Amino acid sequence: MKKLTLLVAFSMLLQLAFAGGLLTNYNQSAQYIRMLSRNAALEIDAVFYNPAGLVKMEDGWYFAFYSQTIFQTRDIDTQFPTLNSGHYEGETTIPVFPDVYAVYKKNNWAFSLGIGPVGGGGTAEFPSGIPTLEVPFSLIPGQLAALGQVDPALAVNSYDLEMALEASSTFWGIQVGASYAPHDKFSFYGGLRIVPSTNKYEGAIRNIQLNGVNAAAWLNGASTQVSTMAANLNALANVPEALAPILPVAGNYTLAQLVGAGQMDAVQQGQIEAGLQLMGLSPEQISAMNLNQINGAYVQAAPAFASTAQTLSGTAQTLTGTASQLGDKEVKTKQKGMGFTPIIGFNISPTDDWTFAVKYEFETKLTLENETDVDDMGLFPDGAESSNDIPAILAGGVGYRGLGWLEAQLSFNMYFDRDVNYGNNIRYSTLGQKVHRDIKGNYTELALGLQFNVADNFAFSVGGLRSKNGVTPQYQSDFSYSNSSHTLGGGIMWNITDKLTFDAGVSNTFYQDDTVTFTHPGIGSYDETYAKTTISLSAGISYSIF
């Protein structure tokens, strides 16, 4: 069995983007959850979505706090034939997913601050593990099938284990910038997002069993039995050497006669008879054979006995080595780092009814360093560094407010995933194969949001979002996968006073299942299907000081 340090890349579990590309959280306000399209926003959440448009606000101070509660499930169904169960479930629950915004607007300038989790923000739990980590254990019974031929009592019929994985991630975005309007119809933005990032991984594999008992103990016991068999066969291979001194004087004696004459004891007789039975001779044939005939049979069989003994000795060593790998394993580590994202934006409002906006976030170069407490699997050497770059984003939006009772926004996002190296596919790496996680196209989103102003101080909204990834089958694995999706959202806006506004929304993302075919040596091709669901609830308030 391959070394268990193949249990690698817990970090892939941390691609927890909830509304956005492969790595980015684009769900950064309650208004977004209720409309799903905010790239032409002119309210306070424009700090994130359309920062160049902040100069369209009235002069004064603006503050907002929003929080989301997010529920995400991941379902993995595999047809790998040796697993006890082909169904695995993962859950992520985020009680608090906060965003804080502040804006100071004066004349043709606006200065803004935004804080929120631009990546991760939650904990992914897989209480039963994932297929890639269990597959090596599921293969053990088949790999030890030959033991049943050595001794039926050594046949391995089942395996079991307890496995749990937990990975949490928070990439905070602390964004500061300034917006300037050289003309009342267009404006510019320049800003910088600081991204302090932390990943935490905890995982354990415990109580590995074979045939319902501790695997290490069972394998060590089997090793002892096989070693004893090897020793017995070596002794049988050496029978001609042991018989050589008495052959000249007792060659015509049977085994019973030799025991009666004191030339051999009953134990030696039994061992020699057992060897002859292994050669296929019956008790009647053995009792009639003299020592010369017995010696001739052993001379002929000795090479086979010696060869089998050598094979069994190697098997015993393999069993002992495998047993040493099947003890409890634990990983507990933290990764920390910081990246920087330059951001630029442009907003044009040719009339009060129309808004056109564009924003570009540059690629975030991010290196994380391990701070490891326990690493029984050799996955996270303390002090080692790894790359976790976040792709650039181009966001554009069109807003229309000309009807008074209806506001509409159309948004488009492109995440430049093709410019980021996502490394190799872990599923293939566990097989010693190098398969790069290819991206054939950039992740894109198209959204339409409608707000219906049914009263001077109250509105409700609906929105729809289509997300399409550009990954290839080589990208997908149970460690990390991406599904194209449709999202529906809705909610309300209530102006409690002229200065205090309450927003609330709910969205549900419907992901398309993705089935990928893998090939495993000795097993052949099999399918694995990946599914997700995400529900987001959001509420928050904004307050203005004019």
PDB file of C-alpha atoms in Angstrom, residues 48-308:
ATOM      1  CA  PHE A  48     -17.480  47.375  -3.454  1.00  0.00           C
ATOM      2  CA  TYR A  49     -19.546  47.198  -6.651  1.00  0.00           C
ATOM      3  CA  ASN A  50     -19.164  50.614  -8.308  1.00  0.00           C
ATOM      4  CA  PRO A  51     -16.771  52.766  -6.281  1.00  0.00           C
ATOM      5  CA  ALA A  52     -16.446  55.374  -9.054  1.00  0.00           C
ATOM      6  CA  GLY A  53     -20.193  56.034  -8.676  1.00  0.00           C
ATOM      7  CA  LEU A  54     -19.921  57.151  -5.034  1.00  0.00           C
ATOM      8  CA  VAL A  55     -19.568  60.771  -6.155  1.00  0.00           C
ATOM      9  CA  LYS A  56     -23.238  60.654  -7.216  1.00  0.00           C
ATOM     10  CA  MET A  57     -24.277  60.514  -3.543  1.00  0.00           C
ATOM     11  CA  GLU A  58     -25.190  63.650  -1.608  1.00  0.00           C
ATOM     12  CA  ASP A  59     -22.477  65.339   0.426  1.00  0.00           C
ATOM     13  CA  GLY A  60     -22.104  63.829   3.873  1.00  0.00           C
ATOM     14  CA  TRP A  61     -21.135  60.758   5.834  1.00  0.00           C
ATOM     15  CA  TYR A  62     -22.503  57.267   5.142  1.00  0.00           C
ATOM     16  CA  PHE A  63     -22.155  54.108   7.176  1.00  0.00           C
ATOM     17  CA  ALA A  64     -23.483  50.589   6.643  1.00  0.00           C
ATOM     18  CA  PHE A  65     -23.312  47.187   8.272  1.00  0.00           C
ATOM     19  CA  TYR A  66     -24.612  44.025   6.607  1.00  0.00           C
ATOM     20  CA  SER A  67     -24.384  40.401   7.589  1.00  0.00           C
ATOM     21  CA  GLN A  68     -25.276  37.156   5.897  1.00  0.00           C
ATOM     22  CA  THR A  69     -26.021  33.690   7.164  1.00  0.00           C
ATOM     23  CA  ILE A  70     -24.955  31.121   4.589  1.00  0.00           C
ATOM     24  CA  PHE A  71     -25.687  27.411   4.305  1.00  0.00           C
ATOM     25  CA  GLN A  72     -23.808  25.350   1.741  1.00  0.00           C
ATOM     26  CA  THR A  73     -23.817  21.599   1.203  1.00  0.00           C
ATOM     27  CA  ARG A  74     -21.593  19.528  -1.060  1.00  0.00           C
ATOM     28  CA  ASP A  75     -22.581  16.054  -2.205  1.00  0.00           C
ATOM     29  CA  ILE A  76     -20.134  13.650  -3.800  1.00  0.00           C
ATOM     30  CA  ASP A  77     -21.295  10.369  -5.319  1.00  0.00           C
ATOM     31  CA  THR A  78     -18.643   8.007  -6.611  1.00  0.00           C
ATOM     32  CA  GLN A  79     -18.881   4.641  -8.326  1.00  0.00           C
ATOM     33  CA  PHE A  80     -15.464   3.482  -7.144  1.00  0.00           C
ATOM     34  CA  PRO A  81     -16.277  -0.205  -6.580  1.00  0.00           C
ATOM     35  CA  THR A  82     -14.329  -1.052  -3.411  1.00  0.00           C
ATOM     36  CA  LEU A  83     -15.651   1.718  -1.143  1.00  0.00           C
ATOM     37  CA  ASN A  84     -18.066   0.848   1.658  1.00  0.00           C
ATOM     38  CA  SER A  85     -20.289   3.733   0.582  1.00  0.00           C
ATOM     39  CA  GLY A  86     -20.095   5.910  -2.487  1.00  0.00           C
ATOM     40  CA  HIS A  87     -21.874   8.919  -0.946  1.00  0.00           C
ATOM     41  CA  TYR A  88     -20.112  11.721   0.928  1.00  0.00           C
ATOM     42  CA  GLU A  89     -21.538  14.931   2.309  1.00  0.00           C
ATOM     43  CA  GLY A  90     -19.850  18.167   3.297  1.00  0.00           C
ATOM     44  CA  GLU A  91     -21.403  21.108   5.070  1.00  0.00           C
ATOM     45  CA  THR A  92     -20.522  24.759   5.520  1.00  0.00           C
ATOM     46  CA  THR A  93     -22.529  26.981   7.829  1.00  0.00           C
ATOM     47  CA  ILE A  94     -21.611  30.623   8.325  1.00  0.00           C
ATOM     48  CA  PRO A  95     -23.715  32.313  11.012  1.00  0.00           C
ATOM     49  CA  VAL A  96     -22.107  35.729  10.471  1.00  0.00           C
ATOM     50  CA  PHE A  97     -20.661  36.941   7.178  1.00  0.00           C
ATOM     51  CA  PRO A  98     -20.153  40.692   7.789  1.00  0.00           C
ATOM     52  CA  ASP A  99     -19.575  43.706   5.564  1.00  0.00           C
ATOM     53  CA  VAL A 100     -18.827  47.212   6.830  1.00  0.00           C
ATOM     54  CA  TYR A 101     -18.793  50.317   4.637  1.00  0.00           C
ATOM     55  CA  ALA A 102     -18.069  53.987   5.256  1.00  0.00           C
ATOM     56  CA  VAL A 103     -18.087  56.921   2.802  1.00  0.00           C
ATOM     57  CA  TYR A 104     -17.344  60.604   3.098  1.00  0.00           C
ATOM     58  CA  LYS A 105     -18.590  62.581   0.096  1.00  0.00           C
ATOM     59  CA  LYS A 106     -17.718  66.260  -0.448  1.00  0.00           C
ATOM     60  CA  ASN A 107     -18.257  68.125  -3.713  1.00  0.00           C
ATOM     61  CA  ASN A 108     -16.630  66.093  -6.477  1.00  0.00           C
ATOM     62  CA  TRP A 109     -14.648  63.789  -4.149  1.00  0.00           C
ATOM     63  CA  ALA A 110     -15.654  60.670  -2.252  1.00  0.00           C
ATOM     64  CA  PHE A 111     -13.419  58.732   0.122  1.00  0.00           C
ATOM     65  CA  SER A 112     -14.444  55.199   1.034  1.00  0.00           C
ATOM     66  CA  LEU A 113     -13.642  52.253   3.272  1.00  0.00           C
ATOM     67  CA  GLY A 114     -14.936  48.709   2.895  1.00  0.00           C
ATOM     68  CA  ILE A 115     -14.263  45.626   5.019  1.00  0.00           C
ATOM     69  CA  GLY A 116     -15.533  42.138   4.247  1.00  0.00           C
ATOM     70  CA  PRO A 117     -14.494  38.530   3.525  1.00  0.00           C
ATOM     71  CA  VAL A 118     -13.516  38.565  -0.164  1.00  0.00           C
ATOM     72  CA  GLY A 119     -12.613  34.874  -0.052  1.00  0.00           C
ATOM     73  CA  GLY A 120     -13.614  31.964   2.176  1.00  0.00           C
ATOM     74  CA  GLY A 121     -15.323  33.124   5.337  1.00  0.00           C
ATOM     75  CA  GLY A 122     -16.453  29.749   6.634  1.00  0.00           C
ATOM     76  CA  THR A 123     -15.598  26.231   7.707  1.00  0.00           C
ATOM     77  CA  ALA A 124     -16.048  23.195   5.475  1.00  0.00           C
ATOM     78  CA  GLU A 125     -16.721  19.992   7.385  1.00  0.00           C
ATOM     79  CA  PHE A 126     -16.616  16.504   5.888  1.00  0.00           C
ATOM     80  CA  PRO A 127     -17.541  14.218   8.814  1.00  0.00           C
ATOM     81  CA  SER A 128     -16.999  11.083   6.716  1.00  0.00           C
ATOM     82  CA  GLY A 129     -14.050  12.353   4.709  1.00  0.00           C
ATOM     83  CA  ILE A 130     -13.924  12.288   0.920  1.00  0.00           C
ATOM     84  CA  PRO A 131     -13.385   9.472  -1.620  1.00  0.00           C
ATOM     85  CA  THR A 132      -9.760  10.272  -2.497  1.00  0.00           C
ATOM     86  CA  LEU A 133      -8.685   9.776   1.123  1.00  0.00           C
ATOM     87  CA  GLU A 134     -10.662   6.570   1.645  1.00  0.00           C
ATOM     88  CA  VAL A 135      -9.809   4.824  -1.633  1.00  0.00           C
ATOM     89  CA  PRO A 136      -6.350   3.579  -0.486  1.00  0.00           C
ATOM     90  CA  PHE A 137      -7.937   1.876   2.530  1.00  0.00           C
ATOM     91  CA  SER A 138     -10.726   0.358   0.443  1.00  0.00           C
ATOM     92  CA  LEU A 139      -8.102  -1.332  -1.742  1.00  0.00           C
ATOM     93  CA  ILE A 140      -6.437  -3.137   1.181  1.00  0.00           C
ATOM     94  CA  PRO A 141      -8.713  -6.229   1.157  1.00  0.00           C
ATOM     95  CA  GLY A 142      -8.025  -6.759  -2.540  1.00  0.00           C
ATOM     96  CA  GLN A 143      -4.309  -6.139  -2.125  1.00  0.00           C
ATOM     97  CA  LEU A 144      -4.188  -8.780   0.626  1.00  0.00           C
ATOM     98  CA  ALA A 145      -6.344 -11.311  -1.232  1.00  0.00           C
ATOM     99  CA  ALA A 146      -3.392 -13.686  -1.615  1.00  0.00           C
ATOM    100  CA  LEU A 147      -3.278 -14.128   2.172  1.00  0.00           C
ATOM    101  CA  GLY A 148      -6.487 -16.135   1.960  1.00  0.00           C
ATOM    102  CA  GLN A 149      -4.708 -18.592  -0.314  1.00  0.00           C
ATOM    103  CA  VAL A 150      -1.867 -18.944   2.191  1.00  0.00           C
ATOM    104  CA  ASP A 151      -4.328 -19.578   5.006  1.00  0.00           C
ATOM    105  CA  PRO A 152      -8.116 -19.132   4.765  1.00  0.00           C
ATOM    106  CA  ALA A 153      -8.054 -17.726   8.300  1.00  0.00           C
ATOM    107  CA  LEU A 154      -6.008 -14.798   6.962  1.00  0.00           C
ATOM    108  CA  ALA A 155      -8.550 -13.766   4.308  1.00  0.00           C
ATOM    109  CA  VAL A 156      -9.380 -10.020   4.528  1.00  0.00           C
ATOM    110  CA  ASN A 157     -13.082  -9.490   3.947  1.00  0.00           C
ATOM    111  CA  SER A 158     -13.722  -5.930   5.086  1.00  0.00           C
ATOM    112  CA  TYR A 159     -12.243  -2.595   6.132  1.00  0.00           C
ATOM    113  CA  ASP A 160     -13.516   0.354   8.117  1.00  0.00           C
ATOM    114  CA  LEU A 161     -12.204   3.641   9.476  1.00  0.00           C
ATOM    115  CA  GLU A 162     -13.198   6.919  11.080  1.00  0.00           C
ATOM    116  CA  MET A 163     -12.236  10.000   9.100  1.00  0.00           C
ATOM    117  CA  ALA A 164     -13.088  13.658   9.596  1.00  0.00           C
ATOM    118  CA  LEU A 165     -11.874  16.761   7.779  1.00  0.00           C
ATOM    119  CA  GLU A 166     -12.379  20.383   8.698  1.00  0.00           C
ATOM    120  CA  ALA A 167     -10.987  23.342   6.805  1.00  0.00           C
ATOM    121  CA  SER A 168     -11.687  26.997   7.532  1.00  0.00           C
ATOM    122  CA  SER A 169     -10.651  30.031   5.568  1.00  0.00           C
ATOM    123  CA  THR A 170     -11.022  33.786   5.810  1.00  0.00           C
ATOM    124  CA  PHE A 171      -9.512  36.190   3.299  1.00  0.00           C
ATOM    125  CA  TRP A 172     -10.433  39.617   4.638  1.00  0.00           C
ATOM    126  CA  GLY A 173     -10.602  42.512   2.247  1.00  0.00           C
ATOM    127  CA  ILE A 174      -9.823  45.942   3.692  1.00  0.00           C
ATOM    128  CA  GLN A 175     -10.455  48.355   0.845  1.00  0.00           C
ATOM    129  CA  VAL A 176      -9.630  52.077   0.838  1.00  0.00           C
ATOM    130  CA  GLY A 177      -9.892  54.445  -2.090  1.00  0.00           C
ATOM    131  CA  ALA A 178     -10.907  57.778  -3.518  1.00  0.00           C
ATOM    132  CA  SER A 179     -13.409  58.698  -6.220  1.00  0.00           C
ATOM    133  CA  TYR A 180     -13.174  61.903  -8.232  1.00  0.00           C
ATOM    134  CA  ALA A 181     -15.572  63.490 -10.717  1.00  0.00           C
ATOM    135  CA  PRO A 182     -13.865  65.918 -13.114  1.00  0.00           C
ATOM    136  CA  HIS A 183     -17.288  66.360 -14.700  1.00  0.00           C
ATOM    137  CA  ASP A 184     -20.819  65.866 -13.372  1.00  0.00           C
ATOM    138  CA  LYS A 185     -21.387  63.078 -15.892  1.00  0.00           C
ATOM    139  CA  PHE A 186     -18.353  60.862 -15.292  1.00  0.00           C
ATOM    140  CA  SER A 187     -15.979  59.927 -12.486  1.00  0.00           C
ATOM    141  CA  PHE A 188     -12.966  57.775 -11.684  1.00  0.00           C
ATOM    142  CA  TYR A 189     -11.854  55.617  -8.777  1.00  0.00           C
ATOM    143  CA  GLY A 190      -8.508  54.383  -7.548  1.00  0.00           C
ATOM    144  CA  GLY A 191      -8.105  52.164  -4.526  1.00  0.00           C
ATOM    145  CA  LEU A 192      -6.245  49.369  -2.827  1.00  0.00           C
ATOM    146  CA  ARG A 193      -7.537  46.289  -1.039  1.00  0.00           C
ATOM    147  CA  ILE A 194      -5.356  44.712   1.619  1.00  0.00           C
ATOM    148  CA  VAL A 195      -6.057  40.995   1.951  1.00  0.00           C
ATOM    149  CA  PRO A 196      -4.861  39.460   5.258  1.00  0.00           C
ATOM    150  CA  SER A 197      -5.567  35.759   4.887  1.00  0.00           C
ATOM    151  CA  THR A 198      -5.775  32.763   7.186  1.00  0.00           C
ATOM    152  CA  ASN A 199      -6.446  29.101   6.448  1.00  0.00           C
ATOM    153  CA  LYS A 200      -6.857  26.490   9.158  1.00  0.00           C
ATOM    154  CA  TYR A 201      -6.846  22.740   8.585  1.00  0.00           C
ATOM    155  CA  GLU A 202      -7.705  19.984  11.014  1.00  0.00           C
ATOM    156  CA  GLY A 203      -8.016  16.385   9.961  1.00  0.00           C
ATOM    157  CA  ALA A 204      -7.864  12.961  11.532  1.00  0.00           C
ATOM    158  CA  ILE A 205      -7.966   9.344  10.406  1.00  0.00           C
ATOM    159  CA  ARG A 206      -8.582   6.990  13.309  1.00  0.00           C
ATOM    160  CA  ASN A 207      -9.629   3.468  14.213  1.00  0.00           C
ATOM    161  CA  ILE A 208      -8.680   1.836  10.910  1.00  0.00           C
ATOM    162  CA  GLN A 209      -9.994  -1.732  10.960  1.00  0.00           C
ATOM    163  CA  LEU A 210      -9.668  -4.945   8.976  1.00  0.00           C
ATOM    164  CA  ASN A 211     -12.181  -7.717   9.529  1.00  0.00           C
ATOM    165  CA  GLY A 212     -13.694  -5.657  12.340  1.00  0.00           C
ATOM    166  CA  VAL A 213     -10.525  -5.380  14.446  1.00  0.00           C
ATOM    167  CA  ASN A 214      -7.719  -2.854  14.694  1.00  0.00           C
ATOM    168  CA  ALA A 215      -5.887  -2.932  11.354  1.00  0.00           C
ATOM    169  CA  ALA A 216      -2.378  -2.514  12.754  1.00  0.00           C
ATOM    170  CA  ALA A 217      -2.908  -5.292  15.314  1.00  0.00           C
ATOM    171  CA  TRP A 218      -4.478  -7.566  12.703  1.00  0.00           C
ATOM    172  CA  LEU A 219      -1.643  -7.017  10.217  1.00  0.00           C
ATOM    173  CA  ASN A 220       1.031  -7.541  12.868  1.00  0.00           C
ATOM    174  CA  GLY A 221      -0.693 -10.772  13.894  1.00  0.00           C
ATOM    175  CA  ALA A 222      -0.896 -11.871  10.270  1.00  0.00           C
ATOM    176  CA  SER A 223       2.769 -11.003   9.843  1.00  0.00           C
ATOM    177  CA  THR A 224       3.670 -13.245  12.771  1.00  0.00           C
ATOM    178  CA  GLN A 225       1.682 -16.132  11.298  1.00  0.00           C
ATOM    179  CA  VAL A 226       3.221 -15.683   7.873  1.00  0.00           C
ATOM    180  CA  SER A 227       6.710 -15.448   9.393  1.00  0.00           C
ATOM    181  CA  THR A 228       6.088 -18.734  11.195  1.00  0.00           C
ATOM    182  CA  MET A 229       5.003 -20.330   7.907  1.00  0.00           C
ATOM    183  CA  ALA A 230       8.173 -19.038   6.256  1.00  0.00           C
ATOM    184  CA  ALA A 231      10.305 -20.477   9.034  1.00  0.00           C
ATOM    185  CA  ASN A 232       8.583 -23.847   8.736  1.00  0.00           C
ATOM    186  CA  LEU A 233       9.129 -23.911   4.970  1.00  0.00           C
ATOM    187  CA  ASN A 234      12.791 -23.022   5.428  1.00  0.00           C
ATOM    188  CA  ALA A 235      13.078 -25.915   7.848  1.00  0.00           C
ATOM    189  CA  LEU A 236      11.502 -28.229   5.253  1.00  0.00           C
ATOM    190  CA  ALA A 237      13.922 -26.959   2.598  1.00  0.00           C
ATOM    191  CA  ASN A 238      16.769 -27.965   4.928  1.00  0.00           C
ATOM    192  CA  VAL A 239      15.474 -31.535   5.518  1.00  0.00           C
ATOM    193  CA  PRO A 240      17.978 -33.114   3.030  1.00  0.00           C
ATOM    194  CA  GLU A 241      20.810 -31.511   4.973  1.00  0.00           C
ATOM    195  CA  ALA A 242      19.394 -32.805   8.247  1.00  0.00           C
ATOM    196  CA  LEU A 243      18.947 -36.326   6.882  1.00  0.00           C
ATOM    197  CA  ALA A 244      22.417 -36.586   5.317  1.00  0.00           C
ATOM    198  CA  PRO A 245      24.226 -37.998   8.431  1.00  0.00           C
ATOM    199  CA  ILE A 246      21.861 -40.946   8.893  1.00  0.00           C
ATOM    200  CA  LEU A 247      21.180 -41.855   5.251  1.00  0.00           C
ATOM    201  CA  PRO A 248      24.217 -44.203   4.884  1.00  0.00           C
ATOM    202  CA  VAL A 249      23.089 -46.435   7.778  1.00  0.00           C
ATOM    203  CA  ALA A 250      19.301 -45.957   7.760  1.00  0.00           C
ATOM    204  CA  GLY A 251      18.400 -45.325   4.153  1.00  0.00           C
ATOM    205  CA  ASN A 252      16.029 -48.288   3.993  1.00  0.00           C
ATOM    206  CA  TYR A 253      14.174 -47.447   7.203  1.00  0.00           C
ATOM    207  CA  THR A 254      10.697 -45.955   7.276  1.00  0.00           C
ATOM    208  CA  LEU A 255       9.989 -42.952   9.538  1.00  0.00           C
ATOM    209  CA  ALA A 256       8.214 -45.197  12.064  1.00  0.00           C
ATOM    210  CA  GLN A 257      11.215 -47.530  12.162  1.00  0.00           C
ATOM    211  CA  LEU A 258      13.587 -44.611  12.673  1.00  0.00           C
ATOM    212  CA  VAL A 259      11.555 -43.377  15.640  1.00  0.00           C
ATOM    213  CA  GLY A 260      11.472 -46.911  17.073  1.00  0.00           C
ATOM    214  CA  ALA A 261      15.266 -47.170  16.685  1.00  0.00           C
ATOM    215  CA  GLY A 262      15.831 -43.862  18.438  1.00  0.00           C
ATOM    216  CA  GLN A 263      17.270 -42.236  15.316  1.00  0.00           C
ATOM    217  CA  MET A 264      14.438 -39.654  15.179  1.00  0.00           C
ATOM    218  CA  ASP A 265      11.835 -38.303  17.614  1.00  0.00           C
ATOM    219  CA  ALA A 266       8.093 -38.025  17.009  1.00  0.00           C
ATOM    220  CA  VAL A 267       8.247 -34.244  16.491  1.00  0.00           C
ATOM    221  CA  GLN A 268      10.762 -34.596  13.662  1.00  0.00           C
ATOM    222  CA  GLN A 269       8.638 -37.366  12.190  1.00  0.00           C
ATOM    223  CA  GLY A 270       5.557 -35.117  12.214  1.00  0.00           C
ATOM    224  CA  GLN A 271       7.422 -32.231  10.545  1.00  0.00           C
ATOM    225  CA  ILE A 272       8.773 -34.465   7.770  1.00  0.00           C
ATOM    226  CA  GLU A 273       5.338 -36.015   7.195  1.00  0.00           C
ATOM    227  CA  ALA A 274       3.740 -32.534   7.021  1.00  0.00           C
ATOM    228  CA  GLY A 275       6.218 -31.571   4.298  1.00  0.00           C
ATOM    229  CA  LEU A 276       5.492 -34.711   2.340  1.00  0.00           C
ATOM    230  CA  GLN A 277       1.764 -33.986   2.572  1.00  0.00           C
ATOM    231  CA  LEU A 278       2.450 -30.523   1.138  1.00  0.00           C
ATOM    232  CA  MET A 279       4.017 -32.326  -1.815  1.00  0.00           C
ATOM    233  CA  GLY A 280       0.690 -34.123  -2.350  1.00  0.00           C
ATOM    234  CA  LEU A 281       1.521 -37.530  -0.868  1.00  0.00           C
ATOM    235  CA  SER A 282      -1.112 -39.455   1.087  1.00  0.00           C
ATOM    236  CA  PRO A 283      -0.511 -40.817   4.629  1.00  0.00           C
ATOM    237  CA  GLU A 284      -0.494 -44.348   3.214  1.00  0.00           C
ATOM    238  CA  GLN A 285       2.207 -43.440   0.691  1.00  0.00           C
ATOM    239  CA  ILE A 286       4.266 -41.668   3.346  1.00  0.00           C
ATOM    240  CA  SER A 287       4.145 -44.604   5.811  1.00  0.00           C
ATOM    241  CA  ALA A 288       5.444 -46.944   3.088  1.00  0.00           C
ATOM    242  CA  MET A 289       8.379 -44.717   2.028  1.00  0.00           C
ATOM    243  CA  ASN A 290      11.911 -45.370   3.248  1.00  0.00           C
ATOM    244  CA  LEU A 291      14.387 -42.656   4.115  1.00  0.00           C
ATOM    245  CA  ASN A 292      16.103 -42.711   0.707  1.00  0.00           C
ATOM    246  CA  GLN A 293      12.780 -42.133  -1.030  1.00  0.00           C
ATOM    247  CA  ILE A 294      11.831 -39.413   1.434  1.00  0.00           C
ATOM    248  CA  ASN A 295      15.172 -37.680   0.957  1.00  0.00           C
ATOM    249  CA  GLY A 296      14.755 -37.835  -2.845  1.00  0.00           C
ATOM    250  CA  ALA A 297      11.340 -36.203  -2.599  1.00  0.00           C
ATOM    251  CA  TYR A 298      12.727 -33.433  -0.385  1.00  0.00           C
ATOM    252  CA  VAL A 299      15.737 -32.804  -2.622  1.00  0.00           C
ATOM    253  CA  GLN A 300      13.313 -32.229  -5.480  1.00  0.00           C
ATOM    254  CA  ALA A 301      10.923 -30.042  -3.440  1.00  0.00           C
ATOM    255  CA  ALA A 302      13.525 -28.042  -1.460  1.00  0.00           C
ATOM    256  CA  PRO A 303      13.985 -25.204  -4.036  1.00  0.00           C
ATOM    257  CA  ALA A 304      10.218 -24.603  -4.130  1.00  0.00           C
ATOM    258  CA  PHE A 305      10.041 -24.622  -0.307  1.00  0.00           C
ATOM    259  CA  ALA A 306      12.922 -22.142  -0.104  1.00  0.00           C
ATOM    260  CA  SER A 307      11.431 -19.871  -2.761  1.00  0.00           C
ATOM    261  CA  THR A 308       8.012 -19.837  -1.091  1.00  0.00           C
TER     262      THR A 308
END
